[in-house]
Structures are given as structure tokens and as C-alpha cells.
Short mmCIF file of C-alpha atoms in Angstrom, two decimals:
data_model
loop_
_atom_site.label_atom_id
_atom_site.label_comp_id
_atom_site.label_asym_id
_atom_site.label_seq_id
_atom_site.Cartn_x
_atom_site.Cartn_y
_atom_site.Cartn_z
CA UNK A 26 138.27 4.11 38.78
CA UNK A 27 137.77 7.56 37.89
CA UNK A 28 139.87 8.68 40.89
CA UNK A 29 142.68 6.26 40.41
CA UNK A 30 142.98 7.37 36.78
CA UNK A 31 143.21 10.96 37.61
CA UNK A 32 145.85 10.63 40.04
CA UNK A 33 147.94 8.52 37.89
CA UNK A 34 147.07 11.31 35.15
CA UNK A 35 149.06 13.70 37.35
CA UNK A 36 151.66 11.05 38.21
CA UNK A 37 152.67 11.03 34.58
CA UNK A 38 152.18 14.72 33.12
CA UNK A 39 154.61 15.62 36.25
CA UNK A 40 156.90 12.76 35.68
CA UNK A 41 157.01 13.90 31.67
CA UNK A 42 157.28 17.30 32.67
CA UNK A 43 154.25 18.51 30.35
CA UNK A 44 151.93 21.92 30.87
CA UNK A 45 148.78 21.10 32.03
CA UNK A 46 146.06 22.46 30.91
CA UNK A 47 143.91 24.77 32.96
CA UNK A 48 140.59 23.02 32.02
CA UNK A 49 141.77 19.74 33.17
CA UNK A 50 143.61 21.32 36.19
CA UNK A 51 140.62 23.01 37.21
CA UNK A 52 138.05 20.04 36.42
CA UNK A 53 140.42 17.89 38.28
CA UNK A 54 140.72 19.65 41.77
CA UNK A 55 137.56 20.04 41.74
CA UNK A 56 136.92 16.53 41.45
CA UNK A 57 139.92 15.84 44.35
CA UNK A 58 137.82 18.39 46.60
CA UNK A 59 134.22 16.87 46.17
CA UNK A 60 135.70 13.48 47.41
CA UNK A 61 137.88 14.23 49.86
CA UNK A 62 136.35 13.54 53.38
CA UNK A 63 136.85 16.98 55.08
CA UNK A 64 135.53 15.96 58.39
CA UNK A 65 138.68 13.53 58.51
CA UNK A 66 141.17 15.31 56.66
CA UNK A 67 141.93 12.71 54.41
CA UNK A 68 140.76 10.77 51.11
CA UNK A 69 139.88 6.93 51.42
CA UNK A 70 142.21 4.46 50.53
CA UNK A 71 139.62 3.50 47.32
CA UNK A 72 136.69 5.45 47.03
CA UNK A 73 133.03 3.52 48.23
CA UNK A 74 132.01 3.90 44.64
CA UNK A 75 134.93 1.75 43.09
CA UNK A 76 132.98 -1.50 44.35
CA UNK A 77 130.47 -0.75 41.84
CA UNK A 78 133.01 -1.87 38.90
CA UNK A 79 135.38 -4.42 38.08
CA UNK A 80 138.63 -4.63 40.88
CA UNK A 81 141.26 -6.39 41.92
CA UNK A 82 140.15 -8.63 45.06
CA UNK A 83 142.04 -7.06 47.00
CA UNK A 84 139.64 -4.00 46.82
CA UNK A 85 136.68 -5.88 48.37
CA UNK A 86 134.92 -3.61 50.47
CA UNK A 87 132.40 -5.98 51.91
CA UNK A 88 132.53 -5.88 56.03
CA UNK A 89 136.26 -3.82 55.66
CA UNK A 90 134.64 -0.35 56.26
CA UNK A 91 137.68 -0.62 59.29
CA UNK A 92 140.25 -0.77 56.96
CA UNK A 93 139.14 1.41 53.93
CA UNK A 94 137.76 4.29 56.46
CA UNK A 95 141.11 4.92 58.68
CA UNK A 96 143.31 7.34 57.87
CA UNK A 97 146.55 7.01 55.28
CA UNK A 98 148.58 8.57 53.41
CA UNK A 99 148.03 6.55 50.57
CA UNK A 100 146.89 9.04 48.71
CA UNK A 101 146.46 11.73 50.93
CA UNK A 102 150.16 12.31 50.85
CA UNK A 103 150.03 12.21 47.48
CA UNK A 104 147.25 14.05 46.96
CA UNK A 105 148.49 17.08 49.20
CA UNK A 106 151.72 17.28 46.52
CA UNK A 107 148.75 18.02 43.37
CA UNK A 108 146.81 20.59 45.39
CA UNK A 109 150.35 22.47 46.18
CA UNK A 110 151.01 22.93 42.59
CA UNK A 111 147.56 23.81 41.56
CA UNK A 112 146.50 25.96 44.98
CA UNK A 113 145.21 28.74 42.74
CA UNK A 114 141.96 26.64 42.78
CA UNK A 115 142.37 25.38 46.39
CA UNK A 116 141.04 26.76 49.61
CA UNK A 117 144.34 27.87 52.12
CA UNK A 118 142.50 26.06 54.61
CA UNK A 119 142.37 22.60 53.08
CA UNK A 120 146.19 22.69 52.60
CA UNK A 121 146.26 23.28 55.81
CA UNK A 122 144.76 21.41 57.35
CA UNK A 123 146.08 18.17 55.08
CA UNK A 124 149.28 19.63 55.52
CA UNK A 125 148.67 19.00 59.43
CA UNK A 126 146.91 15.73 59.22
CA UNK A 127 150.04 14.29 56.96
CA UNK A 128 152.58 16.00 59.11
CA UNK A 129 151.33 14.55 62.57
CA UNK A 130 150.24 10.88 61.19
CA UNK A 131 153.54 10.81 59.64
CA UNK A 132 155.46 11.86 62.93
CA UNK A 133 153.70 9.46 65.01
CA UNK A 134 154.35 6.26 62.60
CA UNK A 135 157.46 3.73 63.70
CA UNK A 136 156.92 1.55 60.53
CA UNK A 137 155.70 2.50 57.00
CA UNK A 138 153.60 0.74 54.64
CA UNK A 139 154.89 0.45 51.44
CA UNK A 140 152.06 2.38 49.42
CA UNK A 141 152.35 5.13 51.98
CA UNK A 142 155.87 5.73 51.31
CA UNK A 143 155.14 5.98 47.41
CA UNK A 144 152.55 8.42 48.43
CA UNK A 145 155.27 10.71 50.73
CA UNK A 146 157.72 10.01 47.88
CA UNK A 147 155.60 11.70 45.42
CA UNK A 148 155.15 14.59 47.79
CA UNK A 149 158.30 15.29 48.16
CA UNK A 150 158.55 15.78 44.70
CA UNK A 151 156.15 18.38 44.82
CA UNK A 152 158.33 21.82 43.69
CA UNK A 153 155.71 24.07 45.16
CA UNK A 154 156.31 22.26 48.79
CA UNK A 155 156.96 24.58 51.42
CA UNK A 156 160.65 23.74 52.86
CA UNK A 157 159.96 23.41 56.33
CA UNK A 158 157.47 20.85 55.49
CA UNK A 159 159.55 19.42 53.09
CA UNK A 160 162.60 18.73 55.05
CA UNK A 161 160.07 17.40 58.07
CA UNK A 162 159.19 14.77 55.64
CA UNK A 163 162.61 14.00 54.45
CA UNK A 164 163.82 13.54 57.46
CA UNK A 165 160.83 11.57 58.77
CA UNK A 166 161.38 9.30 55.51
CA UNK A 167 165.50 8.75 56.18
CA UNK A 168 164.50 6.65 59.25
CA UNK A 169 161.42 4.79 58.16
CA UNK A 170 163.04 3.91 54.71
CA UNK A 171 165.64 1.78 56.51
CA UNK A 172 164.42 -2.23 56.12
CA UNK A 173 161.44 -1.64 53.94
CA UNK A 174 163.30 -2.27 50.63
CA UNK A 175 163.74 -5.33 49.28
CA UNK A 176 167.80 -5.21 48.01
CA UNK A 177 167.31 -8.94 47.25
CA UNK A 178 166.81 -9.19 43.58
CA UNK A 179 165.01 -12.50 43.40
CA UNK A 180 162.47 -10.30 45.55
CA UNK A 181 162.08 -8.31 42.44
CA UNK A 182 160.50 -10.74 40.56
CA UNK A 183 157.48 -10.73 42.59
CA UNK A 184 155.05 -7.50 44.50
CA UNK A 185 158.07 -5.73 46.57
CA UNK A 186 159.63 -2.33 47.37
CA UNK A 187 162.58 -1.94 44.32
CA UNK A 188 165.23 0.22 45.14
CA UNK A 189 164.68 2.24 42.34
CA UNK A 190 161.13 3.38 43.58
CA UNK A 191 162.57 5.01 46.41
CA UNK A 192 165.89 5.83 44.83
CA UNK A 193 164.36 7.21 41.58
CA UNK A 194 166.61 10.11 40.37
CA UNK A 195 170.56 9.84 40.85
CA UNK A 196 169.91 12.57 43.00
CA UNK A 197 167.49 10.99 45.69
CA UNK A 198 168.02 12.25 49.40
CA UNK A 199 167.90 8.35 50.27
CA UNK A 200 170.96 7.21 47.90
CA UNK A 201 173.11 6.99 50.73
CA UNK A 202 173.33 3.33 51.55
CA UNK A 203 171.67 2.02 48.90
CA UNK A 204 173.95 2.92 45.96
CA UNK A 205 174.84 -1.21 45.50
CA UNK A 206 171.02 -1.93 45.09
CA UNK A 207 170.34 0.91 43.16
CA UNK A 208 172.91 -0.16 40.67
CA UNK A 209 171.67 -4.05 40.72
CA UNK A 210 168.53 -2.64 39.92
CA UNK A 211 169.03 -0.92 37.15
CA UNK A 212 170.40 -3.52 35.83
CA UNK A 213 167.68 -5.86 36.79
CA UNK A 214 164.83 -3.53 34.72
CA UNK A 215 167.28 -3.17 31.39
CA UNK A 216 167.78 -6.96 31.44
CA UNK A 217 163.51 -7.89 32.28
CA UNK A 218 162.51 -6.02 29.80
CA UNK A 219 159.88 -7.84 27.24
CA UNK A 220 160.85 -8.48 23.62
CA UNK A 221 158.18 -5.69 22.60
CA UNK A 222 159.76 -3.31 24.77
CA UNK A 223 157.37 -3.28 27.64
CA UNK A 224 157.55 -4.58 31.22
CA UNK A 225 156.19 -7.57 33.26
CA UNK A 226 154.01 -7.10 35.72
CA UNK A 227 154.52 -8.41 39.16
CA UNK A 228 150.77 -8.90 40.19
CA UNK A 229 147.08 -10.31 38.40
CA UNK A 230 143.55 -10.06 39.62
CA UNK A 231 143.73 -13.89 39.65
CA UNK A 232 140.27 -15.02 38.19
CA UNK A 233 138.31 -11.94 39.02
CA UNK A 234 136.89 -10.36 36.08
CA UNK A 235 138.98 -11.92 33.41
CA UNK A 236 137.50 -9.70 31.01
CA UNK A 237 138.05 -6.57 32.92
CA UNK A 238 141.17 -7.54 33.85
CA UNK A 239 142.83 -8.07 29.98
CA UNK A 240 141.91 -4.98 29.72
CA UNK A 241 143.35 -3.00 32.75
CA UNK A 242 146.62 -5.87 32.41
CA UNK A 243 147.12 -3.54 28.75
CA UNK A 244 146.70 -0.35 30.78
CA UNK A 245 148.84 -0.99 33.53
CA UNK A 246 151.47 -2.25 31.17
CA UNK A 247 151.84 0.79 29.40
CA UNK A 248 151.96 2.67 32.35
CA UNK A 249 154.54 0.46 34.17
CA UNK A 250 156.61 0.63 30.52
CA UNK A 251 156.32 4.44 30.50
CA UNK A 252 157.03 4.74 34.48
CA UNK A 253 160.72 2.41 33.54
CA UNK A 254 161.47 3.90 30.25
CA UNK A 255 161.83 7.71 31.81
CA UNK A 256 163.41 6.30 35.32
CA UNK A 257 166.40 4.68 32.94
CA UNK A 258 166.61 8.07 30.83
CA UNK A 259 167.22 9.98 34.21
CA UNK A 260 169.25 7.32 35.39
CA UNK A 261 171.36 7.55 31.90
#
């Protein structure tokens, strides 16, 4: 949980633009370091630990060490993107050598999952990005975005790929093409918005940990509400 938090931490004080603050920088890549697996290059999917506490069922670790241990860019990807802006506190040689590992699993991949795009997506937000790297990406992105989003809108209403998460600033590399389902979509999130001014979510933990669930359902709402209400301010 503690891992998951701090990334989304970061998620939101770049997407609000705010200073961070060195003792939370510093505390926090140093937490990214410890559990990053440096023998692999990568961080897992969920860390081991995260079975200890209440999670969504599709966490289960049990017997899935095959699935959890492989390599993906969900987060590495993303997690490359923090260290760039806060490399003052990172050894060159871990950059570089995530910078590889992203790089050539990237190049190699014909299909995308849709958590690993978020996770490039993210990166390429990253200002401190080097441009080589950043137009290898880009580039890499253009041809694996093709198919992966839904442009249905009664897909919307369920767990899929909206335009607008890969199309997220009017100024996206990946508009081209999808300017009719970027506008549909907008549309869609100003008209499914809650009479309290948050958002729906599209998924549940089912029955698993009720208790522990109401509570992370609040969380998550606030963060979906916050992710919406700054992606239609960009987008007004």
C-alpha cells in the first residue's frame, strides 16, 4: 500500500503542478530505491508485502510468483519518469540502466497492456526526459496505441482504455486520429458526473474486505474526482 500511495502521491503533486518538498522527495526515492529489484532492473508489479493487507482480488499472490515476478513497465516506466526529476538523489547508474531495461522491453513489444501504456504515458510526461529517449518512446507509443482504446462509449461505462487517458492535454502527440473520441469523451465525463461532484467508479473489490474496501472506494473516489476535474480545466 505504502508504495502504491507514494506513486500516486507523485502522480498528483506533478499533475497539480506543486513544489515538492525536499524531505518528502528525498524520503521518497529512497523508499523507490530500497524496493526496486536491481538484479532485474525493474520494480514488481505489487510489492510481496501488499498481500499482508487488505486488496483487491485481483492482487492475489498465492502460486502467481510467474506473473507478479516478470518484468513490466507498470511501474517501472513510471517510476523511471520520478527518478528523472529527482536524480539529485539517484545513482547515474540506476537511470541507466532502467533507462535500458524500459527502452529494449518496450522495443521488443507488438501489443501493449493497458496499465503499461499509463505507465509510458506518465513518462513521457517527465520534463527532465532526455529527448532521444523521449522521442524513442513516442514513437514506440504512435504504433502500439492504435486498437487499444476503447472509442465506443458504452465501453466507458465499464474498466476500459478512455480516450482521454491517452489523449490527456489538447496537446497530446497521439491526438491525431482520435480527435472524434476525444471530443465524445469529454463529453461523456461532464455529463457522468455524480450529483456531489465526484465520479463513478468503473471497478469494486466485489466481497473482499468490505470494510477495507468502503474505505479505499472514498479514496479512490477522490482521486478519480481530482484526476477529471484538472483533465476538463486543461481541456477548457
Amino acid at each position: 500500500a505504502e508504495f502504491a500511495l507514494t506513486s500516486i502521491a507523485f502522480q498528483i503533486l506533478r499533475s497539480t503542478q506543486a513544489r515538492l518538498g525536499e524531505a518528502f522527495v528525498s524520503t521518497s526515492i529512497a523508499y523507490f530505491l530500497e524496493t526496486m529489484d536491481r538484479e532485474k532492473g525493474h520494480w514488481r508489479i505489487i510489492p510481496r508485502s501488499a498481500g499482508q493487507s487488505p486488496h483487491a482480488p485481483w492482487w492475489n499472490q498465492t502460486d502467481r510468483d510467474d506473473v507478479f515476478d516478470c518484468f513490466s513497465l507498470n511501474p517501472t516506466a513510471e517510476m523511471l519518469g520520478y527518478l528523472y526529476d529527482c536524480q539529485q538523489y539517484v545513482p547515474s547508474d540506476i537511470i541507466s540502466l532502467l533507462s535500458d531495461r524500459v527502452i529494449s522491453h518496450l522495443s521488443g513489444l507488438e501489443k501493449i497492456e493497458m496499465h503499461e501504456l499509463l505507465c509510458c504515458l506518465r513518462l513521457l510526461r517527465t520534463e527532465t526526459l532526455p529527448e532521444d529517449t523521449r522521442d524513442q518512446i513516442r514513437r514506440k507509443l504512435t504504433h502500439l496505441i492504435d486498437g487499444i482504446v476503447a472509442c465506443d462509449p458504452t465501453q466507458w461505462e465499464g474498466y476500459s482504455l478512455r480516450p482521454l487517458q491517452v489523449v490527456d492535454d489538447p496537446g497530446s502527440p497521439f491526438m491525431a486520429g482520435l480527435e472524434e473520441a476525444v471530443a465524445a469523451n469529454l463529453e461523456y465525463e461532464i455529463s457522468s458526473q455524480n450529483e456531489d461532484g465526484s465520479w463513478p467508479l468503473t471497478w469494486s473489490w466485489g466481497n473482499t474486505f468490505p470494510d477495507a474496501w468502503e474505505k479505499a472506494r472514498r479514496e479512490w473516489s477522490g482521486i478519480i474526482t481530482m484526476e477529471k476535474l484538472l483533465l476538463l480545466k486543461r481541456f477548457s
